[in-house]
PDB file of C-alpha atoms in Angstrom:
ATOM      1  CA  MET V   1      36.450 -87.175  64.770  1.00  0.00           C
ATOM      2  CA  ILE V   2      37.049 -88.161  68.301  1.00  0.00           C
ATOM      3  CA  VAL V   3      33.832 -88.743  70.422  1.00  0.00           C
ATOM      4  CA  ILE V   4      34.332 -88.131  74.420  1.00  0.00           C
ATOM      5  CA  THR V   5      31.826 -89.430  76.594  1.00  0.00           C
ATOM      6  CA  GLY V   6      31.697 -87.701  80.052  1.00  0.00           C
ATOM      7  CA  GLY V   7      32.756 -84.628  78.136  1.00  0.00           C
ATOM      8  CA  ALA V   8      31.274 -82.269  80.625  1.00  0.00           C
ATOM      9  CA  GLY V   9      32.838 -84.197  83.702  1.00  0.00           C
ATOM     10  CA  MET V  10      36.184 -83.277  85.195  1.00  0.00           C
ATOM     11  CA  ILE V  11      38.527 -85.730  83.135  1.00  0.00           C
ATOM     12  CA  GLY V  12      36.548 -85.560  79.984  1.00  0.00           C
ATOM     13  CA  SER V  13      36.564 -81.700  79.788  1.00  0.00           C
ATOM     14  CA  ILE V  14      40.405 -81.705  80.548  1.00  0.00           C
ATOM     15  CA  VAL V  15      41.214 -84.262  77.908  1.00  0.00           C
ATOM     16  CA  ALA V  16      39.271 -82.035  75.587  1.00  0.00           C
ATOM     17  CA  TRP V  17      41.479 -79.111  76.724  1.00  0.00           C
ATOM     18  CA  GLN V  18      44.659 -81.176  75.977  1.00  0.00           C
ATOM     19  CA  LEU V  19      43.504 -82.199  72.582  1.00  0.00           C
ATOM     20  CA  ASN V  20      42.408 -78.372  71.776  1.00  0.00           C
ATOM     21  CA  ARG V  21      46.070 -77.485  73.056  1.00  0.00           C
ATOM     22  CA  GLN V  22      47.335 -80.133  70.440  1.00  0.00           C
ATOM     23  CA  GLY V  23      45.183 -78.493  67.771  1.00  0.00           C
ATOM     24  CA  ARG V  24      42.207 -80.937  67.638  1.00  0.00           C
ATOM     25  CA  ASP V  25      38.722 -79.616  67.646  1.00  0.00           C
ATOM     26  CA  ASP V  26      37.010 -82.086  65.944  1.00  0.00           C
ATOM     27  CA  LEU V  27      35.541 -83.342  69.112  1.00  0.00           C
ATOM     28  CA  LEU V  28      32.021 -84.544  69.498  1.00  0.00           C
ATOM     29  CA  LEU V  29      31.420 -84.283  73.570  1.00  0.00           C
ATOM     30  CA  VAL V  30      28.751 -86.531  75.014  1.00  0.00           C
ATOM     31  CA  ASP V  31      27.331 -86.329  78.549  1.00  0.00           C
ATOM     32  CA  ARG V  32      24.223 -85.936  80.877  1.00  0.00           C
ATOM     33  CA  PRO V  33      25.105 -83.248  83.457  1.00  0.00           C
ATOM     34  CA  THR V  34      23.686 -83.681  87.004  1.00  0.00           C
ATOM     35  CA  HIS V  35      24.440 -80.170  88.261  1.00  0.00           C
ATOM     36  CA  PRO V  36      23.138 -77.090  87.065  1.00  0.00           C
ATOM     37  CA  GLU V  37      26.661 -75.191  86.769  1.00  0.00           C
ATOM     38  CA  GLN V  38      28.344 -78.304  85.020  1.00  0.00           C
ATOM     39  CA  TRP V  39      27.867 -76.510  81.614  1.00  0.00           C
ATOM     40  CA  GLN V  40      30.862 -74.138  82.495  1.00  0.00           C
ATOM     41  CA  ASN V  41      33.153 -77.190  82.166  1.00  0.00           C
ATOM     42  CA  LEU V  42      32.282 -76.700  78.475  1.00  0.00           C
ATOM     43  CA  CYS V  43      32.744 -73.009  78.121  1.00  0.00           C
ATOM     44  CA  HIS V  44      36.470 -72.945  77.186  1.00  0.00           C
ATOM     45  CA  ARG V  45      36.392 -76.080  74.765  1.00  0.00           C
ATOM     46  CA  THR V  46      36.265 -76.014  70.982  1.00  0.00           C
ATOM     47  CA  TYR V  47      34.290 -78.857  69.617  1.00  0.00           C
ATOM     48  CA  VAL V  48      31.939 -79.780  66.891  1.00  0.00           C
ATOM     49  CA  ASP V  49      28.768 -80.782  68.498  1.00  0.00           C
ATOM     50  CA  TYR V  50      27.441 -82.093  72.006  1.00  0.00           C
ATOM     51  CA  LEU V  51      24.795 -84.816  72.575  1.00  0.00           C
ATOM     52  CA  ASP V  52      23.325 -86.270  75.569  1.00  0.00           C
ATOM     53  CA  LYS V  53      24.362 -89.776  76.341  1.00  0.00           C
ATOM     54  CA  ASP V  54      21.303 -91.294  75.298  1.00  0.00           C
ATOM     55  CA  GLU V  55      21.804 -89.784  71.651  1.00  0.00           C
ATOM     56  CA  LEU V  56      25.150 -91.220  71.092  1.00  0.00           C
ATOM     57  CA  MET V  57      24.255 -94.814  69.877  1.00  0.00           C
ATOM     58  CA  PRO V  58      21.616 -93.423  67.460  1.00  0.00           C
ATOM     59  CA  TRP V  59      24.099 -91.088  66.203  1.00  0.00           C
ATOM     60  CA  LEU V  60      26.899 -93.688  65.877  1.00  0.00           C
ATOM     61  CA  GLU V  61      24.436 -95.673  63.735  1.00  0.00           C
ATOM     62  CA  ARG V  62      24.102 -92.813  61.346  1.00  0.00           C
ATOM     63  CA  HIS V  63      27.460 -91.170  61.455  1.00  0.00           C
ATOM     64  CA  GLY V  64      29.723 -93.917  62.821  1.00  0.00           C
ATOM     65  CA  ALA V  65      31.993 -93.823  59.581  1.00  0.00           C
ATOM     66  CA  GLN V  66      33.214 -90.212  60.855  1.00  0.00           C
ATOM     67  CA  VAL V  67      34.672 -91.577  64.085  1.00  0.00           C
ATOM     68  CA  GLU V  68      38.261 -92.734  64.601  1.00  0.00           C
ATOM     69  CA  THR V  69      38.297 -92.801  68.344  1.00  0.00           C
ATOM     70  CA  ILE V  70      35.896 -93.027  71.211  1.00  0.00           C
ATOM     71  CA  ILE V  71      37.388 -91.744  74.677  1.00  0.00           C
ATOM     72  CA  HIS V  72      34.976 -93.236  77.180  1.00  0.00           C
ATOM     73  CA  MET V  73      34.904 -91.416  80.428  1.00  0.00           C
ATOM     74  CA  GLY V  74      31.158 -91.230  81.080  1.00  0.00           C
ATOM     75  CA  ALA V  75      30.028 -93.135  84.031  1.00  0.00           C
ATOM     76  CA  ILE V  76      28.580 -93.124  87.593  1.00  0.00           C
ATOM     77  CA  SER V  77      31.395 -92.228  89.523  1.00  0.00           C
ATOM     78  CA  ASP V  78      29.879 -91.895  93.035  1.00  0.00           C
ATOM     79  CA  THR V  79      31.638 -94.748  95.283  1.00  0.00           C
ATOM     80  CA  THR V  80      28.556 -94.650  97.593  1.00  0.00           C
ATOM     81  CA  GLU V  81      25.718 -95.451  94.818  1.00  0.00           C
ATOM     82  CA  ARG V  82      23.943 -98.362  95.842  1.00  0.00           C
ATOM     83  CA  ASP V  83      21.557 -98.613  93.174  1.00  0.00           C
ATOM     84  CA  TRP V  84      23.114-101.833  91.439  1.00  0.00           C
ATOM     85  CA  ASN V  85      20.584-101.606  88.296  1.00  0.00           C
ATOM     86  CA  ARG V  86      21.806 -97.969  87.712  1.00  0.00           C
ATOM     87  CA  LEU V  87      25.571 -98.782  87.876  1.00  0.00           C
ATOM     88  CA  LEU V  88      24.854-102.046  85.673  1.00  0.00           C
ATOM     89  CA  GLU V  89      23.321 -99.913  82.857  1.00  0.00           C
ATOM     90  CA  ALA V  90      25.657 -96.904  83.167  1.00  0.00           C
ATOM     91  CA  ASN V  91      28.933 -98.611  83.841  1.00  0.00           C
ATOM     92  CA  LEU V  92      28.784-102.015  82.059  1.00  0.00           C
ATOM     93  CA  ARG V  93      26.124-102.278  79.552  1.00  0.00           C
ATOM     94  CA  TYR V  94      26.628 -98.881  77.899  1.00  0.00           C
ATOM     95  CA  SER V  95      30.253 -99.400  77.964  1.00  0.00           C
ATOM     96  CA  GLN V  96      29.672-102.797  76.179  1.00  0.00           C
ATOM     97  CA  ARG V  97      27.834-101.193  73.580  1.00  0.00           C
ATOM     98  CA  LEU V  98      30.566 -98.788  72.690  1.00  0.00           C
ATOM     99  CA  TRP V  99      32.988-101.607  72.716  1.00  0.00           C
ATOM    100  CA  GLN V 100      31.070-103.532  70.198  1.00  0.00           C
ATOM    101  CA  PHE V 101      30.583-100.618  68.137  1.00  0.00           C
ATOM    102  CA  CYS V 102      34.374 -99.803  68.024  1.00  0.00           C
ATOM    103  CA  ALA V 103      35.012-103.604  67.190  1.00  0.00           C
ATOM    104  CA  GLN V 104      32.771-103.932  64.438  1.00  0.00           C
ATOM    105  CA  GLN V 105      33.761-100.430  62.953  1.00  0.00           C
ATOM    106  CA  GLY V 106      37.428-100.522  63.381  1.00  0.00           C
ATOM    107  CA  VAL V 107      37.616 -97.526  65.786  1.00  0.00           C
ATOM    108  CA  THR V 108      39.957 -96.959  68.721  1.00  0.00           C
ATOM    109  CA  LEU V 109      38.558 -97.196  72.385  1.00  0.00           C
ATOM    110  CA  LEU V 110      40.100 -95.598  75.441  1.00  0.00           C
ATOM    111  CA  TYR V 111      38.161 -96.098  78.474  1.00  0.00           C
ATOM    112  CA  ALA V 112      38.080 -95.235  82.151  1.00  0.00           C
ATOM    113  CA  SER V 113      38.318 -98.056  84.587  1.00  0.00           C
ATOM    114  CA  SER V 114      39.457 -97.245  88.244  1.00  0.00           C
ATOM    115  CA  ALA V 115      41.656 -98.110  91.175  1.00  0.00           C
ATOM    116  CA  ALA V 116      38.647 -98.651  93.038  1.00  0.00           C
ATOM    117  CA  THR V 117      38.959-102.285  91.551  1.00  0.00           C
ATOM    118  CA  TYR V 118      41.835-102.962  93.699  1.00  0.00           C
ATOM    119  CA  GLY V 119      39.548-102.934  96.957  1.00  0.00           C
ATOM    120  CA  ASN V 120      41.691-102.694 100.043  1.00  0.00           C
ATOM    121  CA  GLY V 121      44.880-103.487  98.139  1.00  0.00           C
ATOM    122  CA  GLU V 122      45.600-106.873  99.685  1.00  0.00           C
ATOM    123  CA  ARG V 123      46.741-107.847  96.402  1.00  0.00           C
ATOM    124  CA  GLY V 124      48.602-104.864  95.694  1.00  0.00           C
ATOM    125  CA  TYR V 125      48.186-102.333  93.085  1.00  0.00           C
ATOM    126  CA  SER V 126      49.733-103.975  89.980  1.00  0.00           C
ATOM    127  CA  ASP V 127      47.843-103.797  86.523  1.00  0.00           C
ATOM    128  CA  ALA V 128      49.731-107.061  85.312  1.00  0.00           C
ATOM    129  CA  SER V 129      46.692-109.033  86.358  1.00  0.00           C
ATOM    130  CA  ILE V 130      43.050-108.353  87.533  1.00  0.00           C
ATOM    131  CA  ASP V 131      42.522-111.951  88.703  1.00  0.00           C
ATOM    132  CA  GLY V 132      41.008-112.104  92.289  1.00  0.00           C
ATOM    133  CA  LEU V 133      40.723-108.243  93.063  1.00  0.00           C
ATOM    134  CA  ARG V 134      37.679-107.609  95.292  1.00  0.00           C
ATOM    135  CA  PRO V 135      36.216-104.128  95.184  1.00  0.00           C
ATOM    136  CA  LEU V 136      35.128-102.676  98.297  1.00  0.00           C
ATOM    137  CA  ASN V 137      32.021-101.093  96.885  1.00  0.00           C
ATOM    138  CA  ALA V 138      29.416-101.671  94.114  1.00  0.00           C
ATOM    139  CA  TYR V 139      30.928 -98.892  91.978  1.00  0.00           C
ATOM    140  CA  GLY V 140      34.318-100.453  92.121  1.00  0.00           C
ATOM    141  CA  TYR V 141      32.660-103.880  91.112  1.00  0.00           C
ATOM    142  CA  SER V 142      30.868-102.444  88.081  1.00  0.00           C
ATOM    143  CA  LYS V 143      34.242-101.163  86.816  1.00  0.00           C
ATOM    144  CA  HIS V 144      35.812-104.373  87.492  1.00  0.00           C
ATOM    145  CA  LEU V 145      33.121-106.257  85.739  1.00  0.00           C
ATOM    146  CA  PHE V 146      33.775-104.512  82.664  1.00  0.00           C
ATOM    147  CA  ASP V 147      37.601-105.026  82.913  1.00  0.00           C
ATOM    148  CA  GLN V 148      36.873-108.667  83.082  1.00  0.00           C
ATOM    149  CA  TRP V 149      34.342-108.403  80.057  1.00  0.00           C
ATOM    150  CA  ALA V 150      36.614-106.541  77.826  1.00  0.00           C
ATOM    151  CA  LEU V 151      39.788-108.921  78.579  1.00  0.00           C
ATOM    152  CA  ARG V 152      37.509-111.884  77.478  1.00  0.00           C
ATOM    153  CA  GLN V 153      36.450-110.260  74.395  1.00  0.00           C
ATOM    154  CA  ALA V 154      40.008-109.329  73.546  1.00  0.00           C
ATOM    155  CA  ALA V 155      41.199-113.231  74.175  1.00  0.00           C
ATOM    156  CA  ALA V 156      38.299-114.151  71.987  1.00  0.00           C
ATOM    157  CA  GLY V 157      39.437-111.849  69.228  1.00  0.00           C
ATOM    158  CA  HIS V 158      36.202-109.659  69.653  1.00  0.00           C
ATOM    159  CA  ALA V 159      38.155-106.148  70.314  1.00  0.00           C
ATOM    160  CA  PRO V 160      38.606-102.795  68.646  1.00  0.00           C
ATOM    161  CA  PRO V 161      41.826-102.882  66.709  1.00  0.00           C
ATOM    162  CA  ARG V 162      43.422-100.516  69.346  1.00  0.00           C
ATOM    163  CA  TRP V 163      41.852-100.323  73.121  1.00  0.00           C
ATOM    164  CA  ALA V 164      43.097 -99.449  76.379  1.00  0.00           C
ATOM    165  CA  GLY V 165      41.405 -99.263  79.636  1.00  0.00           C
ATOM    166  CA  PHE V 166      42.766 -96.804  82.483  1.00  0.00           C
ATOM    167  CA  LYS V 167      42.730 -97.669  86.217  1.00  0.00           C
ATOM    168  CA  PHE V 168      42.757 -93.836  87.290  1.00  0.00           C
ATOM    169  CA  PHE V 169      43.849 -93.356  91.157  1.00  0.00           C
ATOM    170  CA  ASN V 170      42.977 -90.249  93.092  1.00  0.00           C
ATOM    171  CA  VAL V 171      42.565 -87.469  90.339  1.00  0.00           C
ATOM    172  CA  TYR V 172      42.236 -83.951  91.577  1.00  0.00           C
ATOM    173  CA  GLY V 173      42.087 -80.778  89.519  1.00  0.00           C
ATOM    174  CA  PRO V 174      40.096 -78.030  87.876  1.00  0.00           C
ATOM    175  CA  ASN V 175      36.393 -78.741  86.638  1.00  0.00           C
ATOM    176  CA  GLU V 176      35.616 -81.112  89.473  1.00  0.00           C
ATOM    177  CA  TYR V 177      33.216 -78.427  91.054  1.00  0.00           C
ATOM    178  CA  HIS V 178      30.065 -80.191  90.185  1.00  0.00           C
ATOM    179  CA  LYS V 179      31.016 -83.560  92.162  1.00  0.00           C
ATOM    180  CA  GLY V 180      29.799 -82.735  95.537  1.00  0.00           C
ATOM    181  CA  ARG V 181      30.916 -85.232  97.916  1.00  0.00           C
ATOM    182  CA  MET V 182      32.698 -87.152  95.455  1.00  0.00           C
ATOM    183  CA  ALA V 183      35.040 -84.175  94.481  1.00  0.00           C
ATOM    184  CA  SER V 184      38.680 -84.719  95.432  1.00  0.00           C
ATOM    185  CA  VAL V 185      40.060 -84.002  98.916  1.00  0.00           C
ATOM    186  CA  ALA V 186      42.108 -81.089  97.314  1.00  0.00           C
ATOM    187  CA  TYR V 187      39.053 -79.306  96.475  1.00  0.00           C
ATOM    188  CA  HIS V 188      37.389 -79.838  99.631  1.00  0.00           C
ATOM    189  CA  ALA V 189      40.336 -78.802 101.659  1.00  0.00           C
ATOM    190  CA  PHE V 190      40.436 -75.534  99.777  1.00  0.00           C
ATOM    191  CA  THR V 191      36.784 -74.655 100.041  1.00  0.00           C
ATOM    192  CA  GLN V 192      37.258 -75.673 103.789  1.00  0.00           C
ATOM    193  CA  PHE V 193      40.055 -73.512 104.480  1.00  0.00           C
ATOM    194  CA  ARG V 194      38.772 -70.382 102.371  1.00  0.00           C
ATOM    195  CA  ALA V 195      35.354 -70.748 104.746  1.00  0.00           C
ATOM    196  CA  GLY V 196      36.664 -71.365 108.180  1.00  0.00           C
ATOM    197  CA  GLY V 197      40.654 -71.234 108.357  1.00  0.00           C
ATOM    198  CA  THR V 198      40.941 -74.925 108.955  1.00  0.00           C
ATOM    199  CA  VAL V 199      40.818 -78.381 107.009  1.00  0.00           C
ATOM    200  CA  ARG V 200      39.053 -81.209 108.299  1.00  0.00           C
ATOM    201  CA  LEU V 201      40.606 -84.358 107.882  1.00  0.00           C
ATOM    202  CA  PHE V 202      39.339 -88.060 108.901  1.00  0.00           C
ATOM    203  CA  LYS V 203      40.897 -89.426 111.834  1.00  0.00           C
ATOM    204  CA  SER V 204      42.236 -92.905 111.449  1.00  0.00           C
ATOM    205  CA  ASP V 205      39.964 -95.918 112.621  1.00  0.00           C
ATOM    206  CA  ARG V 206      43.042 -98.197 112.389  1.00  0.00           C
ATOM    207  CA  PRO V 207      45.636 -98.396 115.280  1.00  0.00           C
ATOM    208  CA  ASP V 208      48.491 -99.079 112.927  1.00  0.00           C
ATOM    209  CA  VAL V 209      47.720 -95.695 110.836  1.00  0.00           C
ATOM    210  CA  ALA V 210      48.227 -92.240 112.526  1.00  0.00           C
ATOM    211  CA  ASP V 211      45.719 -89.435 111.605  1.00  0.00           C
ATOM    212  CA  GLY V 212      46.261 -87.964 108.559  1.00  0.00           C
ATOM    213  CA  MET V 213      48.699 -90.384 107.157  1.00  0.00           C
ATOM    214  CA  GLN V 214      46.435 -92.588 105.041  1.00  0.00           C
ATOM    215  CA  LEU V 215      48.096 -92.626 102.012  1.00  0.00           C
ATOM    216  CA  ARG V 216      46.945 -92.258  98.351  1.00  0.00           C
ATOM    217  CA  ASP V 217      48.237 -91.940  94.775  1.00  0.00           C
ATOM    218  CA  PHE V 218      47.135 -88.358  94.076  1.00  0.00           C
ATOM    219  CA  VAL V 219      47.431 -87.649  90.429  1.00  0.00           C
ATOM    220  CA  TYR V 220      46.607 -84.308  88.781  1.00  0.00           C
ATOM    221  CA  VAL V 221      44.080 -84.473  86.192  1.00  0.00           C
ATOM    222  CA  LYS V 222      46.387 -82.523  83.410  1.00  0.00           C
ATOM    223  CA  ASP V 223      48.895 -85.389  83.772  1.00  0.00           C
ATOM    224  CA  VAL V 224      45.942 -87.937  83.183  1.00  0.00           C
ATOM    225  CA  ALA V 225      44.993 -85.894  79.972  1.00  0.00           C
ATOM    226  CA  GLU V 226      48.646 -86.025  78.723  1.00  0.00           C
ATOM    227  CA  VAL V 227      48.472 -89.794  79.244  1.00  0.00           C
ATOM    228  CA  MET V 228      45.260 -90.073  77.169  1.00  0.00           C
ATOM    229  CA  ALA V 229      46.688 -87.674  74.433  1.00  0.00           C
ATOM    230  CA  TRP V 230      49.740 -89.831  74.106  1.00  0.00           C
ATOM    231  CA  PHE V 231      47.979 -92.956  73.661  1.00  0.00           C
ATOM    232  CA  LEU V 232      45.950 -91.187  70.725  1.00  0.00           C
ATOM    233  CA  ALA V 233      49.181 -90.230  69.104  1.00  0.00           C
ATOM    234  CA  ALA V 234      50.553 -93.536  67.774  1.00  0.00           C
ATOM    235  CA  PRO V 235      49.678 -97.173  68.260  1.00  0.00           C
ATOM    236  CA  ARG V 236      50.224 -98.508  71.877  1.00  0.00           C
ATOM    237  CA  PRO V 237      49.994-101.997  73.274  1.00  0.00           C
ATOM    238  CA  SER V 238      46.469-102.762  73.917  1.00  0.00           C
ATOM    239  CA  ALA V 239      45.776-103.453  77.713  1.00  0.00           C
ATOM    240  CA  ILE V 240      44.705-102.110  81.125  1.00  0.00           C
ATOM    241  CA  TYR V 241      47.208 -99.644  82.527  1.00  0.00           C
ATOM    242  CA  ASN V 242      47.376 -98.003  86.013  1.00  0.00           C
ATOM    243  CA  VAL V 243      47.393 -94.087  85.706  1.00  0.00           C
ATOM    244  CA  GLY V 244      48.841 -92.622  88.940  1.00  0.00           C
ATOM    245  CA  THR V 245      52.187 -91.008  89.874  1.00  0.00           C
ATOM    246  CA  GLY V 246      53.518 -94.190  91.597  1.00  0.00           C
ATOM    247  CA  GLN V 247      54.242 -92.370  94.572  1.00  0.00           C
ATOM    248  CA  ALA V 248      51.743 -92.635  97.659  1.00  0.00           C
ATOM    249  CA  ARG V 249      51.438 -89.347  99.853  1.00  0.00           C
ATOM    250  CA  SER V 250      49.478 -88.754 102.758  1.00  0.00           C
ATOM    251  CA  PHE V 251      46.017 -86.496 103.104  1.00  0.00           C
ATOM    252  CA  LEU V 252      48.224 -84.369 105.486  1.00  0.00           C
ATOM    253  CA  ASP V 253      50.776 -83.744 102.817  1.00  0.00           C
ATOM    254  CA  LEU V 254      47.767 -82.850 100.549  1.00  0.00           C
ATOM    255  CA  ALA V 255      46.109 -80.388 103.086  1.00  0.00           C
ATOM    256  CA  THR V 256      49.282 -78.964 103.835  1.00  0.00           C
ATOM    257  CA  ALA V 257      50.124 -78.107 100.057  1.00  0.00           C
ATOM    258  CA  VAL V 258      46.724 -76.775  99.753  1.00  0.00           C
ATOM    259  CA  MET V 259      46.955 -74.195 102.593  1.00  0.00           C
ATOM    260  CA  GLU V 260      50.680 -73.191 101.631  1.00  0.00           C
ATOM    261  CA  SER V 261      49.532 -72.533  98.196  1.00  0.00           C
ATOM    262  CA  CYS V 262      46.958 -70.121  99.522  1.00  0.00           C
ATOM    263  CA  GLY V 263      49.797 -68.275 101.119  1.00  0.00           C
ATOM    264  CA  ALA V 264      48.894 -69.328 104.809  1.00  0.00           C
ATOM    265  CA  ARG V 265      49.794 -71.359 107.585  1.00  0.00           C
ATOM    266  CA  PRO V 266      48.586 -74.950 107.752  1.00  0.00           C
ATOM    267  CA  HIS V 267      45.738 -75.737 110.311  1.00  0.00           C
ATOM    268  CA  ILE V 268      44.036 -79.118 110.761  1.00  0.00           C
ATOM    269  CA  THR V 269      40.712 -80.017 112.513  1.00  0.00           C
ATOM    270  CA  TRP V 270      40.598 -83.731 113.049  1.00  0.00           C
ATOM    271  CA  ILE V 271      36.899 -85.490 112.493  1.00  0.00           C
ATOM    272  CA  ASP V 272      35.532 -88.768 112.878  1.00  0.00           C
ATOM    273  CA  MET V 273      34.984 -91.011 109.750  1.00  0.00           C
ATOM    274  CA  PRO V 274      31.615 -91.472 108.739  1.00  0.00           C
ATOM    275  CA  ASP V 275      29.813 -94.776 109.649  1.00  0.00           C
ATOM    276  CA  ASP V 276      29.161 -95.288 105.814  1.00  0.00           C
ATOM    277  CA  LEU V 277      32.939 -95.337 104.883  1.00  0.00           C
ATOM    278  CA  LYS V 278      34.208 -97.467 107.622  1.00  0.00           C
ATOM    279  CA  GLY V 279      35.188-100.917 106.062  1.00  0.00           C
ATOM    280  CA  LYS V 280      35.168 -99.429 102.706  1.00  0.00           C
ATOM    281  CA  TYR V 281      37.887 -96.839 103.008  1.00  0.00           C
ATOM    282  CA  GLN V 282      41.158 -97.193 101.281  1.00  0.00           C
ATOM    283  CA  TYR V 283      44.003 -96.501 103.464  1.00  0.00           C
ATOM    284  CA  TYR V 284      46.573 -96.979 100.949  1.00  0.00           C
ATOM    285  CA  THR V 285      46.970 -96.826  97.194  1.00  0.00           C
ATOM    286  CA  GLN V 286      50.062 -96.519  95.104  1.00  0.00           C
ATOM    287  CA  ALA V 287      49.920 -97.170  91.383  1.00  0.00           C
ATOM    288  CA  ASP V 288      52.215 -99.610  89.574  1.00  0.00           C
ATOM    289  CA  ILE V 289      52.847 -97.874  86.752  1.00  0.00           C
ATOM    290  CA  GLY V 290      55.770-100.081  85.177  1.00  0.00           C
ATOM    291  CA  LYS V 291      53.292-101.377  82.343  1.00  0.00           C
ATOM    292  CA  LEU V 292      52.721 -97.897  81.411  1.00  0.00           C
ATOM    293  CA  ARG V 293      56.371 -96.890  81.405  1.00  0.00           C
ATOM    294  CA  ALA V 294      57.122-100.303  79.614  1.00  0.00           C
ATOM    295  CA  ALA V 295      54.704 -99.121  76.754  1.00  0.00           C
ATOM    296  CA  GLY V 296      56.936 -95.795  76.128  1.00  0.00           C
ATOM    297  CA  TYR V 297      55.332 -93.264  78.367  1.00  0.00           C
ATOM    298  CA  ASP V 298      58.428 -91.576  79.831  1.00  0.00           C
ATOM    299  CA  LYS V 299      57.159 -88.191  80.987  1.00  0.00           C
ATOM    300  CA  PRO V 300      57.454 -87.321  84.689  1.00  0.00           C
ATOM    301  CA  PHE V 301      54.073 -87.026  86.635  1.00  0.00           C
ATOM    302  CA  ARG V 302      53.830 -83.583  88.465  1.00  0.00           C
ATOM    303  CA  THR V 303      54.610 -83.807  92.177  1.00  0.00           C
ATOM    304  CA  LEU V 304      51.667 -83.531  94.732  1.00  0.00           C
ATOM    305  CA  GLU V 305      52.814 -80.028  95.482  1.00  0.00           C
ATOM    306  CA  GLU V 306      53.308 -79.067  91.834  1.00  0.00           C
ATOM    307  CA  GLY V 307      49.982 -80.175  91.036  1.00  0.00           C
ATOM    308  CA  ILE V 308      48.139 -78.608  93.949  1.00  0.00           C
ATOM    309  CA  ARG V 309      50.061 -75.312  93.466  1.00  0.00           C
ATOM    310  CA  ASP V 310      48.801 -75.099  89.879  1.00  0.00           C
ATOM    311  CA  TYR V 311      45.293 -75.768  90.808  1.00  0.00           C
ATOM    312  CA  VAL V 312      44.818 -73.559  93.448  1.00  0.00           C
ATOM    313  CA  GLN V 313      46.906 -70.613  92.254  1.00  0.00           C
ATOM    314  CA  ASN V 314      45.659 -70.685  88.516  1.00  0.00           C
ATOM    315  CA  TYR V 315      42.250 -71.838  88.970  1.00  0.00           C
ATOM    316  CA  LEU V 316      40.697 -72.015  92.535  1.00  0.00           C
ATOM    317  CA  LEU V 317      41.838 -68.507  93.453  1.00  0.00           C
ATOM    318  CA  GLN V 318      40.961 -67.047  90.007  1.00  0.00           C
ATOM    319  CA  PRO V 319      37.620 -65.188  89.307  1.00  0.00           C
ATOM    320  CA  ASP V 320      36.897 -68.015  86.716  1.00  0.00           C
ATOM    321  CA  PRO V 321      38.172 -71.165  88.283  1.00  0.00           C
ATOM    322  CA  TYR V 322      37.160 -73.374  85.028  1.00  0.00           C
ATOM    323  CA  CYS V 323      39.869 -74.701  82.531  1.00  0.00           C
TER     324      CYS V 323
END
C-alpha cells in the first residue's frame, strides 16, 4: 500500500492520478481539507481508504506492515502563515514522526520540501548543499528546518532505507482551486481574465527589474507527479532534489500564455505589490536540476506554453475542471 498525505491537495491528488494511470489503486489518502469544495480533488481517484491527518499515526501503529511507501505532501503551504507553532507542528513534527516510522519499519519516504527554502536566491538554486540558506518567510524556514533534520538523521544512520525530499519550484495545474491566495499565478490569471478581460500583474518595486519580468521556474503539476512516480519505480539515490524545469520564465510570459490559450488577445493591468510581500518576494528562481538528471531522470519537462495550454483547455475551460 502507498500512503499519500495531502491526498486531497493539488500535488497529492495528481500524484494519485499518475499512480492510478499506472495501475496502482492500493492507495491510502490522508488529509484535512480546509475548503468546502476540496473533496472534488478526490472524485476521479481510485483508492482504498481516506483518513484525517490525525488518524494516520494510530492507523500506522496497527497496520504499518501493509505500507511500502509514504508520499508525504501534506503541510501548511501558505507562505504568509505567521503562526510559528502551527508551522512547527504541521511541517516539522508531523514530518519527523513519519520519518521515524519509515526508518523503523523499513518503509520508503518521499516528502515535499520547497524552493521557498532558497530565500532570495543569493546562494543560488543548487540542491548540492542546503548550508547557509536563508528563507524569506516562516513557511520556508519550517521546510528548511526539516531538510536539515533529515540530513542529520541520514548522516547518523537513522533514515528510511529509501528516501527523497523534493524542493518544488512554482507548481501550477489542475486541482489547485481550493488554495485561494496561494493558488498559482496561472490560475489567478485565468480567473481574472475570464471575469474582466484583463490580467493583473504586480509592478516591480526594483529598479533593475521591469514590470512583469519577475522570473520564476514554473513547473506543471503533471510533470511533478511523473517525477514522483519515477522515484517509486526503482531504487534511486537518497537525497534532496530540486523539481523544476530548469528554465526561468517571466510572469508576463505566463499571463500571455493563459490568455492566448483562451483564444484571446492579451491585456495586462499593472498593480502595486502588496506591502506584506515587499522584501519577501522572490524575483528570480530557476531550479538547478543537475542532480535529478544525474540520478537518471531524463524525461523532458513541458514548456510553459505546453503546460498552460493543457491546464486551460483541458481543465479550466471544461464544465468539470478537476483532474
